[in-house]
Rosetta silent file (secondary structure, phi, psi, omega in degrees, C-alpha in Angstrom):
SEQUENCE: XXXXXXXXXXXXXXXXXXXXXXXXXXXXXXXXXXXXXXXXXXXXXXXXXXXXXXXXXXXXXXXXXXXXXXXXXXXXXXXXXXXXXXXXXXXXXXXXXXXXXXXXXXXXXXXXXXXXXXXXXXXXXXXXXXXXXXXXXXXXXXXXXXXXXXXXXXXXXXXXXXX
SCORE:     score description
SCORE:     0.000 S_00000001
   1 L     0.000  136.852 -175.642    4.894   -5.233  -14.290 S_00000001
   2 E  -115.118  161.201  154.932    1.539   -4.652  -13.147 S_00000001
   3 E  -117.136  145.368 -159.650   -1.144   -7.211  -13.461 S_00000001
   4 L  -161.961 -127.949 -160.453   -4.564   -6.026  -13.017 S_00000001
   5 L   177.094  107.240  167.416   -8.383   -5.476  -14.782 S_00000001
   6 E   -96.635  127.580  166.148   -9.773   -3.483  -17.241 S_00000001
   7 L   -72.381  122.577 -145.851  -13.042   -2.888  -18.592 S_00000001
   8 E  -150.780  108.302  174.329  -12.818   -4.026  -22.404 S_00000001
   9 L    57.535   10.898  144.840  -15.869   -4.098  -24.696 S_00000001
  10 L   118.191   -0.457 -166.351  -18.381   -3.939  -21.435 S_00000001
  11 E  -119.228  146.750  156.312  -16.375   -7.242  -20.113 S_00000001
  12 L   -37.409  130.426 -178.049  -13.863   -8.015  -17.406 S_00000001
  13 L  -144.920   96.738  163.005  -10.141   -8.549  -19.074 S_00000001
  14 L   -62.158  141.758 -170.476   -7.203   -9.248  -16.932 S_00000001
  15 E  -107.895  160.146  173.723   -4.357   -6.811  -18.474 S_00000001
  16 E  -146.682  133.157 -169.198   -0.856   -7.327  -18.005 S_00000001
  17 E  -130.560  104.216 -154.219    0.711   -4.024  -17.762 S_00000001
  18 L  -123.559   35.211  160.146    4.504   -3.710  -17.988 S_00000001
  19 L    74.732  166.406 -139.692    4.898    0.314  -17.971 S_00000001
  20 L    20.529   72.804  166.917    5.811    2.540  -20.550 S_00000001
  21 L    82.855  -23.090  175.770    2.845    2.726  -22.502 S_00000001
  22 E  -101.422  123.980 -161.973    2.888   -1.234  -22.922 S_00000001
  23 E  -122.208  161.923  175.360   -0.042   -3.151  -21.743 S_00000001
  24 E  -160.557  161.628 -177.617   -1.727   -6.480  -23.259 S_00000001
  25 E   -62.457  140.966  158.621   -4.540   -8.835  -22.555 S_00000001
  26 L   -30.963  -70.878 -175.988   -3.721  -11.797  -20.364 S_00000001
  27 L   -45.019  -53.205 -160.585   -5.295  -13.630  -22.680 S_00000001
  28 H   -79.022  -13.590 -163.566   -3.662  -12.421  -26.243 S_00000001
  29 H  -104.082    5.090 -172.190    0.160  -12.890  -24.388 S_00000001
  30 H  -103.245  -32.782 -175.705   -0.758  -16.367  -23.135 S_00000001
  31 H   -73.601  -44.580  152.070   -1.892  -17.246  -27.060 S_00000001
  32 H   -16.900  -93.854  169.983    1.588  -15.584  -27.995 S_00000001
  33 L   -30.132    7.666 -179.485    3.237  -17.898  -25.572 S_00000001
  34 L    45.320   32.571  155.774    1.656  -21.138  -26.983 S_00000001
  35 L   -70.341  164.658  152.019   -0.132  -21.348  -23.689 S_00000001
  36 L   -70.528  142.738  167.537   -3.507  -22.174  -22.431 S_00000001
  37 L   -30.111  123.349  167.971   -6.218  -19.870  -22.180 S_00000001
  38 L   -74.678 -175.069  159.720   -6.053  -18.178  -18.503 S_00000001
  39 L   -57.594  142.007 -173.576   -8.890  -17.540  -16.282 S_00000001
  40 L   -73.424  -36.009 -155.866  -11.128  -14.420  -17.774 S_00000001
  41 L  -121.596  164.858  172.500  -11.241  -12.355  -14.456 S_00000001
  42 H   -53.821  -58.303 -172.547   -8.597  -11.881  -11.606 S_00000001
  43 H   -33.369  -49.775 -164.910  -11.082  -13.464   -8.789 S_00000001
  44 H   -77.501  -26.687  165.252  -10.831  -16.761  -11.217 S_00000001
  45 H   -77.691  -57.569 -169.911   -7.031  -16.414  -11.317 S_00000001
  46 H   -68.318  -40.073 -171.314   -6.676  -16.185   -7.927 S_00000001
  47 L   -57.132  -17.879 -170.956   -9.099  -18.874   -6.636 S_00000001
  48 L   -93.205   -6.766  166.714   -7.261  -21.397   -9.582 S_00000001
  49 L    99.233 -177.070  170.918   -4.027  -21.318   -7.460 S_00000001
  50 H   -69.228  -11.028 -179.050   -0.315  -21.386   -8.337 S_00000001
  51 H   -75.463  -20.182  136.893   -0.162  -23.374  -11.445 S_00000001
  52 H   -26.614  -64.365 -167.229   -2.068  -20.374  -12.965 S_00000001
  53 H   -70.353  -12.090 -179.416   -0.383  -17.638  -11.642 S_00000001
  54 H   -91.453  -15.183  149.550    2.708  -19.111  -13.065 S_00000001
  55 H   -56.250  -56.204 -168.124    1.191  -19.330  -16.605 S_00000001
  56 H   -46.830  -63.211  178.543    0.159  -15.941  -16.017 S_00000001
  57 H   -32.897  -61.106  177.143    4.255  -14.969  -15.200 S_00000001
  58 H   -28.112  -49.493 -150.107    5.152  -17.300  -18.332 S_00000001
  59 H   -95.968   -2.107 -160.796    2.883  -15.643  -20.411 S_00000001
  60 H   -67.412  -50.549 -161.238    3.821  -12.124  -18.820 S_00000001
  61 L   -62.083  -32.498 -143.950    7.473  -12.877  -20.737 S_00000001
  62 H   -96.133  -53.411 -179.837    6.384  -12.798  -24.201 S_00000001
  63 H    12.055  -52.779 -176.747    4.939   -8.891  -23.463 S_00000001
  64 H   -77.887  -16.096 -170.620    8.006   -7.564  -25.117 S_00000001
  65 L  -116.246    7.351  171.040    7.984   -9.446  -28.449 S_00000001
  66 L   -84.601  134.837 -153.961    4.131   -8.859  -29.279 S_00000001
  67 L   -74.197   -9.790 -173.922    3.865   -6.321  -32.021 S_00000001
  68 L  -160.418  166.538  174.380    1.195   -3.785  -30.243 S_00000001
  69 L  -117.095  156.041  158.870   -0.461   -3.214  -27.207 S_00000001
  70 L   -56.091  -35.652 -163.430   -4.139   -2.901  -26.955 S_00000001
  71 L  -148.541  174.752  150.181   -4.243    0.842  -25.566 S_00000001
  72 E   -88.084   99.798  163.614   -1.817    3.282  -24.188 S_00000001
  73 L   -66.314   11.027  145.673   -1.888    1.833  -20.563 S_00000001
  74 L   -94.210    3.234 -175.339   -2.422    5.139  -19.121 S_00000001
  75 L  -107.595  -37.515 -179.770   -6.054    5.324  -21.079 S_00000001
  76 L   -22.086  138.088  173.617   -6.847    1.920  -19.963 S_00000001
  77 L  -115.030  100.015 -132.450  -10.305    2.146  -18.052 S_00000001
  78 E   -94.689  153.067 -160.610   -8.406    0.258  -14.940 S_00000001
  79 L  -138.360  134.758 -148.772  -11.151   -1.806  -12.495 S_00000001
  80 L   -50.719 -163.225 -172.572  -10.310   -1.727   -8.766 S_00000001
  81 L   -82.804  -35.683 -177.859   -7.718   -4.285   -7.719 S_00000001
  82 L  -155.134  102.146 -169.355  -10.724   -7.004   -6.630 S_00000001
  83 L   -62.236  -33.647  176.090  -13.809   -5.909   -8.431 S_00000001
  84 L  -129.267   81.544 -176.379  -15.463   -8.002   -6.277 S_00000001
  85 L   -88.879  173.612 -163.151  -14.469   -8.001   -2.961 S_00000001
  86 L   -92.966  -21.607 -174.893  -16.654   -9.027    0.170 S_00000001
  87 L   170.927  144.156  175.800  -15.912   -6.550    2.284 S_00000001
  88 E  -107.819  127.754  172.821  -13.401   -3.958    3.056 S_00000001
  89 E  -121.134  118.148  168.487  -11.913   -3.324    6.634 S_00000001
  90 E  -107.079 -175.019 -163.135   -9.364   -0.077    7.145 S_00000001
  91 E  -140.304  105.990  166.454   -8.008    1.271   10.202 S_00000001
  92 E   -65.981  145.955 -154.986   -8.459    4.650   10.784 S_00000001
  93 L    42.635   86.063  151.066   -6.234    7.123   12.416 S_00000001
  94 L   -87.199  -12.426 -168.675   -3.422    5.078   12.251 S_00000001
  95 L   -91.946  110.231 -169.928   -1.475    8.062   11.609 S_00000001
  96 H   -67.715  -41.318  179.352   -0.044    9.033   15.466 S_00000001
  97 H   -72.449  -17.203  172.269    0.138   12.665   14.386 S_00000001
  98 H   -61.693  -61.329  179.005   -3.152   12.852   13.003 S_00000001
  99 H   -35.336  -88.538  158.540   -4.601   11.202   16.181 S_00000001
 100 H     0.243  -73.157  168.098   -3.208   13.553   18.117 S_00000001
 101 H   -74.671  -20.802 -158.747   -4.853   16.620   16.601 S_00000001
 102 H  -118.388  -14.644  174.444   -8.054   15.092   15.436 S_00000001
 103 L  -155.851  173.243  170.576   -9.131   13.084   18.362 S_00000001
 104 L   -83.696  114.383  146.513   -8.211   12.217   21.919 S_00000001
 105 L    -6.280  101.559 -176.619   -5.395    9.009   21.341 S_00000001
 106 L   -95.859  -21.244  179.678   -7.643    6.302   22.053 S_00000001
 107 L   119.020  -41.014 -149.690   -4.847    3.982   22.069 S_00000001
 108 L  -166.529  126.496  173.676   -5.414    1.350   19.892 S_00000001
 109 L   -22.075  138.456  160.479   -6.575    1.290   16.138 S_00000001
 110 E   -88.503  107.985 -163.348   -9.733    2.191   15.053 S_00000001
 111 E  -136.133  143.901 -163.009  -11.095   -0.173   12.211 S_00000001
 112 E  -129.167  140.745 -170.542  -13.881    0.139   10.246 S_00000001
 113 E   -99.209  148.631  150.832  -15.952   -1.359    7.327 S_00000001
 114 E  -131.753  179.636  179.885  -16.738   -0.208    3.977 S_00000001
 115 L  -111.905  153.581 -176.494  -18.478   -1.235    1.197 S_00000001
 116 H   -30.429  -23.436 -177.657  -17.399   -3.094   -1.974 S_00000001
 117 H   -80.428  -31.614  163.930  -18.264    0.219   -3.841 S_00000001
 118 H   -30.729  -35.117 -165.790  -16.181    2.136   -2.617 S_00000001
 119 L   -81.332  142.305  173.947  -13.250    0.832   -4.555 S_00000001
 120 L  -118.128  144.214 -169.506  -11.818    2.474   -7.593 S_00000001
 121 L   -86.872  142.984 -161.023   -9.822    1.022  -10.438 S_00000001
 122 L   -49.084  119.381  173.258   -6.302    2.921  -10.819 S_00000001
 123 L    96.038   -4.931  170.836   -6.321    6.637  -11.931 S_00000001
 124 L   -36.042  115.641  179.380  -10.242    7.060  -11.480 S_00000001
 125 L   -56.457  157.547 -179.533  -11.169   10.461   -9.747 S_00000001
 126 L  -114.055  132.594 -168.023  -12.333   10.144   -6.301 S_00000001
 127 L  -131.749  124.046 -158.618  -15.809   12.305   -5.482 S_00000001
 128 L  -115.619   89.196 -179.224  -15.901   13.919   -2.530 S_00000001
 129 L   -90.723  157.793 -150.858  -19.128   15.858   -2.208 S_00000001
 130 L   -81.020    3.987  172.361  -19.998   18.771   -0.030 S_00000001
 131 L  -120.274   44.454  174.906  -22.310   17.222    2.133 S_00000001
 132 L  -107.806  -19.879  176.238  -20.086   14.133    3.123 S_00000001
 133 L   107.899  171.659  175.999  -18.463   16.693    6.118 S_00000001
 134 L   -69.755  149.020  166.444  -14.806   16.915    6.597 S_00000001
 135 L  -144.274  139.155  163.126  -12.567   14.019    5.028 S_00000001
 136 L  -127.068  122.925  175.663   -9.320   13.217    5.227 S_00000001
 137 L   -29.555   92.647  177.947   -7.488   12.141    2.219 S_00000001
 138 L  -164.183  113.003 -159.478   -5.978    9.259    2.991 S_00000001
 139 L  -128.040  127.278  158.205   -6.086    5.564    0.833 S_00000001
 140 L  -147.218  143.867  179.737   -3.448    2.484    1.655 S_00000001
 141 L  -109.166  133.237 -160.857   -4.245   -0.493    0.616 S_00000001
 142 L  -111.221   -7.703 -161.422   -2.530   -2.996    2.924 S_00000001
 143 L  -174.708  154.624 -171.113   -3.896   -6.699    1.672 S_00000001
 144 L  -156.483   76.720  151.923   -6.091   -8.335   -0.998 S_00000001
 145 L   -18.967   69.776 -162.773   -7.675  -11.266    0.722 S_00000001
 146 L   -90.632  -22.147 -176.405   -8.110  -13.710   -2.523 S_00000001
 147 L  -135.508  140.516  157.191   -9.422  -17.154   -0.690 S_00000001
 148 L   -36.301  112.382 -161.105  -10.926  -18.145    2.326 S_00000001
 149 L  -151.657  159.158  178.608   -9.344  -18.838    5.575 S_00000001
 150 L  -138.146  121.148 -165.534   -9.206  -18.984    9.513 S_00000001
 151 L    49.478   74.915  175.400   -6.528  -18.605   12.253 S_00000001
 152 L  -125.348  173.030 -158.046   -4.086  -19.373   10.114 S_00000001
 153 L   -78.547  175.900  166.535   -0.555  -18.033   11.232 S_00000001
 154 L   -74.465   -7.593  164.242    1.153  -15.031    9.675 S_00000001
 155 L   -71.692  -27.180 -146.520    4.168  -17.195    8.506 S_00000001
 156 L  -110.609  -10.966 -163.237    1.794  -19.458    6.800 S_00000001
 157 H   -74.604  -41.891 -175.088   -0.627  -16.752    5.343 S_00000001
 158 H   -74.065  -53.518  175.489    0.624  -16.225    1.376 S_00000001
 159 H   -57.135  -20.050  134.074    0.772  -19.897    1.263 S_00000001
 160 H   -34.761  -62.429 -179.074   -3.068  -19.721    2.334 S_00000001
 161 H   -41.463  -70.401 -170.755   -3.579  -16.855    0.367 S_00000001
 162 L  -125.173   23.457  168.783   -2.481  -17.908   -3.238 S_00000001
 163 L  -113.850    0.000    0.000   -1.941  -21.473   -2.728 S_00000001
């Protein structure tokens, strides 16, 4: 099951997507489910905590016993993962054989910023134009930051995170 964002009628819609071709509104599987209305956008799900996300799961269940989907959830027009994130940090060359050939082995990660625009929602082409220079293909997404936080430990971080 994927959960995720679509643009729908010019507006933000968390989607619930649970593969082969069936996808539905957050929204329409929570009214299935004799639920409350969720939060409209992901950002608003995560920031509302766990008593949310576990509506969201609840209402996730019903998926199978709704009579249609909105779309064919490979047509969906899919909205990055966090439309609006604050900032993006990667780590470049991380790849030891890459390093290797492409620079002198500096040792220690390279990390780097990008901007919120950057991001693409799932199956979106990526445009690479001929005057950006060599690139090398290469996207992992390692973390989706959803709330604010500081030194907090890596045991303790998901509980930070979404709680």
């Amino acid at each position: 099951m994927k959960l995720g964002s679509i643009l729908l009628d010019g507006r933000e819609t968390v989607i619930v997507d649970a593969g082969r071709g069936r996808a539905a509104t957050l929204r329409d599987l929570c009214s299935a489910a004799a639920l409350p209305a969720p939060p409209a956008t992901i950002q608003a799900l995560i920031e509302a905590g766990n008593t949310e996300w576990d509506m969201a799961r609840r209402a996730a269940e019903y998926l199978p016993r709704i009579p249609g989907n909105i779309a064919s959830a490979t047509t969906l027009d899919w909205l990055p993962v966090q439309p609006r994130a604050s900032k993006i940090l990667g780590v470049a060359f991380n790849n030891r054989a890459l390093m290797r050939t492409a620079h002198k082995d500096p040792g220690v990660p390279n990390f780097f910023l990008k901007p919120p625009s950057s991001l693409l929602g799932h199956g979106k082409a990526i445009e690479v134009r001929s005057y950006y220079g060599a690139t090398i293909p290469e996207c992992e997404l390692a973390a989706v930051i959803g709330k604010r936080c500081k030194d907090v430990a890596p045991s303790e971080a998901l509980v930070h995170v979404f709680g």
